[in-house]
Amino acid sequence: MTIDPEIRTLRTNKLKEWREARLGALFCHGFSERTGLKVFFSKGEFEDADFVSTWIEDDVRHFAPVQIKELVPEERNASATFDAVVHGLSKYTGANDLTVLIHVNRRIHFDPTSVTLPRQLPIAALWVLACLDPAQAEWAIWGNLLEEAEGTRFVYPA
């Protein structure tokens, strides 16, 4: 049985919420691996956010609305670049509490130390998430790029 690639990759409008929920879950799992904190999320769009993450640190509950951006696969837009996605973040105004997650959804060599950020980014945090192998078993997360370029590899949670 052949599955339509648009359905297999959750690219239909009806499946958008599940594509974003999957990325939210992967982000929170990677964030947990990176920080050692238990991070949870609530799916669904809230103002500028695609989901909200939450964790407790030093007895304080934190909430972070997260907007997902994507460096799309080459077959969807060959001219898209990581730098263009980052520089497009300058459009957010008054979103000082917004965390942005860039999903690198293509095969590239990502070097977080080479990322050039715009002078003024009106966001609270910038994270990058990418799959490292075609089987989608190994992933990596980098961030918060506004503070450091550290990354953590993790295995797709079973």
PDB file of C-alpha atoms in Angstrom:
ATOM      1  CA  MET A   1       0.000   0.000   0.000  1.00  0.00           C
ATOM      2  CA  THR A   2       1.419   3.369  -1.024  1.00  0.00           C
ATOM      3  CA  ILE A   3       0.743   6.340   1.253  1.00  0.00           C
ATOM      4  CA  ASP A   4       0.436   9.803  -0.249  1.00  0.00           C
ATOM      5  CA  PRO A   5       3.652  11.707   0.664  1.00  0.00           C
ATOM      6  CA  GLU A   6       1.565  14.710   1.769  1.00  0.00           C
ATOM      7  CA  ILE A   7      -0.173  12.497   4.347  1.00  0.00           C
ATOM      8  CA  ARG A   8       2.982  10.571   5.313  1.00  0.00           C
ATOM      9  CA  THR A   9       4.751  13.874   6.080  1.00  0.00           C
ATOM     10  CA  LEU A  10       1.678  15.446   7.745  1.00  0.00           C
ATOM     11  CA  ARG A  11       1.599  18.215   5.099  1.00  0.00           C
ATOM     12  CA  THR A  12      -2.166  18.527   4.624  1.00  0.00           C
ATOM     13  CA  ASN A  13      -4.127  21.325   6.304  1.00  0.00           C
ATOM     14  CA  LYS A  14      -6.084  18.727   8.296  1.00  0.00           C
ATOM     15  CA  LEU A  15      -2.841  17.228   9.642  1.00  0.00           C
ATOM     16  CA  LYS A  16      -1.061  20.522  10.415  1.00  0.00           C
ATOM     17  CA  GLU A  17      -1.972  20.431  14.125  1.00  0.00           C
ATOM     18  CA  TRP A  18      -0.467  16.925  14.400  1.00  0.00           C
ATOM     19  CA  ARG A  19       2.725  17.949  12.562  1.00  0.00           C
ATOM     20  CA  GLU A  20       3.075  20.841  15.031  1.00  0.00           C
ATOM     21  CA  ALA A  21       2.240  18.565  17.984  1.00  0.00           C
ATOM     22  CA  ARG A  22       4.938  16.101  16.878  1.00  0.00           C
ATOM     23  CA  LEU A  23       7.488  18.907  16.645  1.00  0.00           C
ATOM     24  CA  GLY A  24       6.324  20.231  20.032  1.00  0.00           C
ATOM     25  CA  ALA A  25       6.847  16.808  21.583  1.00  0.00           C
ATOM     26  CA  LEU A  26      10.282  16.448  19.952  1.00  0.00           C
ATOM     27  CA  PHE A  27      11.256  19.953  21.082  1.00  0.00           C
ATOM     28  CA  CYS A  28      10.213  19.288  24.684  1.00  0.00           C
ATOM     29  CA  HIS A  29      11.962  15.915  24.712  1.00  0.00           C
ATOM     30  CA  GLY A  30      15.137  17.479  23.308  1.00  0.00           C
ATOM     31  CA  PHE A  31      14.842  20.449  25.696  1.00  0.00           C
ATOM     32  CA  SER A  32      14.538  17.932  28.557  1.00  0.00           C
ATOM     33  CA  GLU A  33      17.609  16.033  27.350  1.00  0.00           C
ATOM     34  CA  ARG A  34      19.527  19.301  26.974  1.00  0.00           C
ATOM     35  CA  THR A  35      18.624  20.796  30.375  1.00  0.00           C
ATOM     36  CA  GLY A  36      17.802  17.822  32.594  1.00  0.00           C
ATOM     37  CA  LEU A  37      14.370  19.346  33.319  1.00  0.00           C
ATOM     38  CA  LYS A  38      11.021  17.689  32.653  1.00  0.00           C
ATOM     39  CA  VAL A  39       9.430  19.774  29.907  1.00  0.00           C
ATOM     40  CA  PHE A  40       5.807  19.381  28.815  1.00  0.00           C
ATOM     41  CA  PHE A  41       3.687  21.033  26.152  1.00  0.00           C
ATOM     42  CA  SER A  42       0.121  21.889  25.290  1.00  0.00           C
ATOM     43  CA  LYS A  43      -0.757  21.566  21.618  1.00  0.00           C
ATOM     44  CA  GLY A  44      -2.871  24.063  19.777  1.00  0.00           C
ATOM     45  CA  GLU A  45      -2.362  27.581  18.501  1.00  0.00           C
ATOM     46  CA  PHE A  46      -2.371  30.434  21.025  1.00  0.00           C
ATOM     47  CA  GLU A  47      -1.966  33.919  19.527  1.00  0.00           C
ATOM     48  CA  ASP A  48       1.484  33.785  17.814  1.00  0.00           C
ATOM     49  CA  ALA A  49       2.378  30.395  19.324  1.00  0.00           C
ATOM     50  CA  ASP A  50       1.904  26.934  17.831  1.00  0.00           C
ATOM     51  CA  PHE A  51       2.179  25.312  21.263  1.00  0.00           C
ATOM     52  CA  VAL A  52       3.100  26.230  24.842  1.00  0.00           C
ATOM     53  CA  SER A  53       5.869  24.480  26.754  1.00  0.00           C
ATOM     54  CA  THR A  54       6.178  24.396  30.522  1.00  0.00           C
ATOM     55  CA  TRP A  55       8.692  23.240  33.108  1.00  0.00           C
ATOM     56  CA  ILE A  56       9.605  23.789  36.748  1.00  0.00           C
ATOM     57  CA  GLU A  57      13.027  25.140  37.632  1.00  0.00           C
ATOM     58  CA  ASP A  58      14.045  26.156  41.154  1.00  0.00           C
ATOM     59  CA  ASP A  59      10.427  25.720  42.330  1.00  0.00           C
ATOM     60  CA  VAL A  60       9.195  28.210  39.702  1.00  0.00           C
ATOM     61  CA  ARG A  61       6.781  27.146  36.948  1.00  0.00           C
ATOM     62  CA  HIS A  62       7.855  28.546  33.567  1.00  0.00           C
ATOM     63  CA  PHE A  63       5.712  28.853  30.439  1.00  0.00           C
ATOM     64  CA  ALA A  64       7.061  29.484  26.967  1.00  0.00           C
ATOM     65  CA  PRO A  65       4.807  30.076  23.973  1.00  0.00           C
ATOM     66  CA  VAL A  66       6.616  28.531  20.985  1.00  0.00           C
ATOM     67  CA  GLN A  67       6.313  29.514  17.329  1.00  0.00           C
ATOM     68  CA  ILE A  68       7.527  26.902  14.839  1.00  0.00           C
ATOM     69  CA  LYS A  69       9.418  27.993  11.745  1.00  0.00           C
ATOM     70  CA  GLU A  70      10.775  25.565   9.196  1.00  0.00           C
ATOM     71  CA  LEU A  71      13.598  25.342   6.739  1.00  0.00           C
ATOM     72  CA  VAL A  72      11.508  23.299   4.318  1.00  0.00           C
ATOM     73  CA  PRO A  73      12.822  20.399   2.251  1.00  0.00           C
ATOM     74  CA  GLU A  74      14.474  21.361  -1.034  1.00  0.00           C
ATOM     75  CA  GLU A  75      11.667  19.767  -3.043  1.00  0.00           C
ATOM     76  CA  ARG A  76       9.221  22.233  -1.452  1.00  0.00           C
ATOM     77  CA  ASN A  77      11.416  25.339  -1.886  1.00  0.00           C
ATOM     78  CA  ALA A  78      14.985  24.933  -3.101  1.00  0.00           C
ATOM     79  CA  SER A  79      15.770  28.632  -2.629  1.00  0.00           C
ATOM     80  CA  ALA A  80      14.873  28.712   1.090  1.00  0.00           C
ATOM     81  CA  THR A  81      17.833  29.248   3.415  1.00  0.00           C
ATOM     82  CA  PHE A  82      18.412  29.023   7.135  1.00  0.00           C
ATOM     83  CA  ASP A  83      19.585  32.654   7.199  1.00  0.00           C
ATOM     84  CA  ALA A  84      16.365  33.796   5.509  1.00  0.00           C
ATOM     85  CA  VAL A  85      14.304  31.987   8.154  1.00  0.00           C
ATOM     86  CA  VAL A  86      16.333  33.614  10.954  1.00  0.00           C
ATOM     87  CA  HIS A  87      16.189  37.089   9.440  1.00  0.00           C
ATOM     88  CA  GLY A  88      12.430  36.703   8.929  1.00  0.00           C
ATOM     89  CA  LEU A  89      12.083  36.608  12.725  1.00  0.00           C
ATOM     90  CA  SER A  90      12.657  40.370  12.853  1.00  0.00           C
ATOM     91  CA  LYS A  91       9.000  40.847  11.881  1.00  0.00           C
ATOM     92  CA  TYR A  92       7.801  39.884  15.363  1.00  0.00           C
ATOM     93  CA  THR A  93       7.008  42.949  17.421  1.00  0.00           C
ATOM     94  CA  GLY A  94       6.152  42.983  21.086  1.00  0.00           C
ATOM     95  CA  ALA A  95       6.676  39.220  21.328  1.00  0.00           C
ATOM     96  CA  ASN A  96       9.378  39.379  23.984  1.00  0.00           C
ATOM     97  CA  ASP A  97       8.110  36.191  25.648  1.00  0.00           C
ATOM     98  CA  LEU A  98       7.979  34.169  22.396  1.00  0.00           C
ATOM     99  CA  THR A  99      10.319  31.236  21.860  1.00  0.00           C
ATOM    100  CA  VAL A 100      11.004  30.349  18.234  1.00  0.00           C
ATOM    101  CA  LEU A 101      11.840  26.820  17.161  1.00  0.00           C
ATOM    102  CA  ILE A 102      13.374  26.415  13.710  1.00  0.00           C
ATOM    103  CA  HIS A 103      12.886  22.917  12.364  1.00  0.00           C
ATOM    104  CA  VAL A 104      15.666  22.180   9.882  1.00  0.00           C
ATOM    105  CA  ASN A 105      13.812  19.822   7.572  1.00  0.00           C
ATOM    106  CA  ARG A 106      16.477  19.171   4.957  1.00  0.00           C
ATOM    107  CA  ARG A 107      19.920  17.662   4.710  1.00  0.00           C
ATOM    108  CA  ILE A 108      22.427  20.401   5.403  1.00  0.00           C
ATOM    109  CA  HIS A 109      25.496  20.809   7.527  1.00  0.00           C
ATOM    110  CA  PHE A 110      24.279  22.972  10.398  1.00  0.00           C
ATOM    111  CA  ASP A 111      26.972  24.856  12.288  1.00  0.00           C
ATOM    112  CA  PRO A 112      25.352  26.834  15.114  1.00  0.00           C
ATOM    113  CA  THR A 113      28.503  28.919  15.595  1.00  0.00           C
ATOM    114  CA  SER A 114      28.125  30.319  12.082  1.00  0.00           C
ATOM    115  CA  VAL A 115      24.585  31.621  12.623  1.00  0.00           C
ATOM    116  CA  THR A 116      24.408  35.391  12.244  1.00  0.00           C
ATOM    117  CA  LEU A 117      21.499  36.834  14.193  1.00  0.00           C
ATOM    118  CA  PRO A 118      19.867  40.155  13.346  1.00  0.00           C
ATOM    119  CA  ARG A 119      20.769  42.998  15.725  1.00  0.00           C
ATOM    120  CA  GLN A 120      17.302  43.181  17.225  1.00  0.00           C
ATOM    121  CA  LEU A 121      15.331  39.986  17.626  1.00  0.00           C
ATOM    122  CA  PRO A 122      12.194  40.649  19.653  1.00  0.00           C
ATOM    123  CA  ILE A 123      11.938  37.074  20.942  1.00  0.00           C
ATOM    124  CA  ALA A 124      12.822  35.394  24.221  1.00  0.00           C
ATOM    125  CA  ALA A 125      14.669  32.366  22.848  1.00  0.00           C
ATOM    126  CA  LEU A 126      15.747  30.687  19.618  1.00  0.00           C
ATOM    127  CA  TRP A 127      16.112  26.918  19.307  1.00  0.00           C
ATOM    128  CA  VAL A 128      16.940  24.699  16.330  1.00  0.00           C
ATOM    129  CA  LEU A 129      15.740  21.113  15.904  1.00  0.00           C
ATOM    130  CA  ALA A 130      16.953  18.722  13.206  1.00  0.00           C
ATOM    131  CA  CYS A 131      16.799  15.062  12.347  1.00  0.00           C
ATOM    132  CA  LEU A 132      20.255  13.556  11.867  1.00  0.00           C
ATOM    133  CA  ASP A 133      19.450  10.378   9.940  1.00  0.00           C
ATOM    134  CA  PRO A 134      17.001   9.259   7.216  1.00  0.00           C
ATOM    135  CA  ALA A 135      15.319   6.755   9.556  1.00  0.00           C
ATOM    136  CA  GLN A 136      14.431   9.691  11.863  1.00  0.00           C
ATOM    137  CA  ALA A 137      15.838   7.876  14.901  1.00  0.00           C
ATOM    138  CA  GLU A 138      18.499  10.389  15.872  1.00  0.00           C
ATOM    139  CA  TRP A 139      17.798  14.087  16.420  1.00  0.00           C
ATOM    140  CA  ALA A 140      19.636  17.141  17.700  1.00  0.00           C
ATOM    141  CA  ILE A 141      18.603  20.351  19.387  1.00  0.00           C
ATOM    142  CA  TRP A 142      20.629  23.543  19.692  1.00  0.00           C
ATOM    143  CA  GLY A 143      19.862  26.517  21.859  1.00  0.00           C
ATOM    144  CA  ASN A 144      19.035  28.839  23.171  1.00  0.00           C
ATOM    145  CA  LEU A 145      20.998  30.425  20.299  1.00  0.00           C
ATOM    146  CA  LEU A 146      20.446  33.892  21.760  1.00  0.00           C
ATOM    147  CA  GLU A 147      22.754  32.805  24.586  1.00  0.00           C
ATOM    148  CA  GLU A 148      24.873  29.875  23.356  1.00  0.00           C
ATOM    149  CA  ALA A 149      25.399  27.545  20.434  1.00  0.00           C
ATOM    150  CA  GLU A 150      25.459  24.283  22.390  1.00  0.00           C
ATOM    151  CA  GLY A 151      23.723  21.239  20.990  1.00  0.00           C
ATOM    152  CA  THR A 152      22.495  17.900  22.301  1.00  0.00           C
ATOM    153  CA  ARG A 153      21.835  14.723  20.375  1.00  0.00           C
ATOM    154  CA  PHE A 154      18.961  12.498  21.379  1.00  0.00           C
ATOM    155  CA  VAL A 155      17.161   9.395  20.191  1.00  0.00           C
ATOM    156  CA  TYR A 156      13.593   9.575  18.945  1.00  0.00           C
ATOM    157  CA  PRO A 157      11.523   8.646  21.987  1.00  0.00           C
ATOM    158  CA  ALA A 158       9.872   5.238  21.745  1.00  0.00           C
TER     159      ALA A 158
END
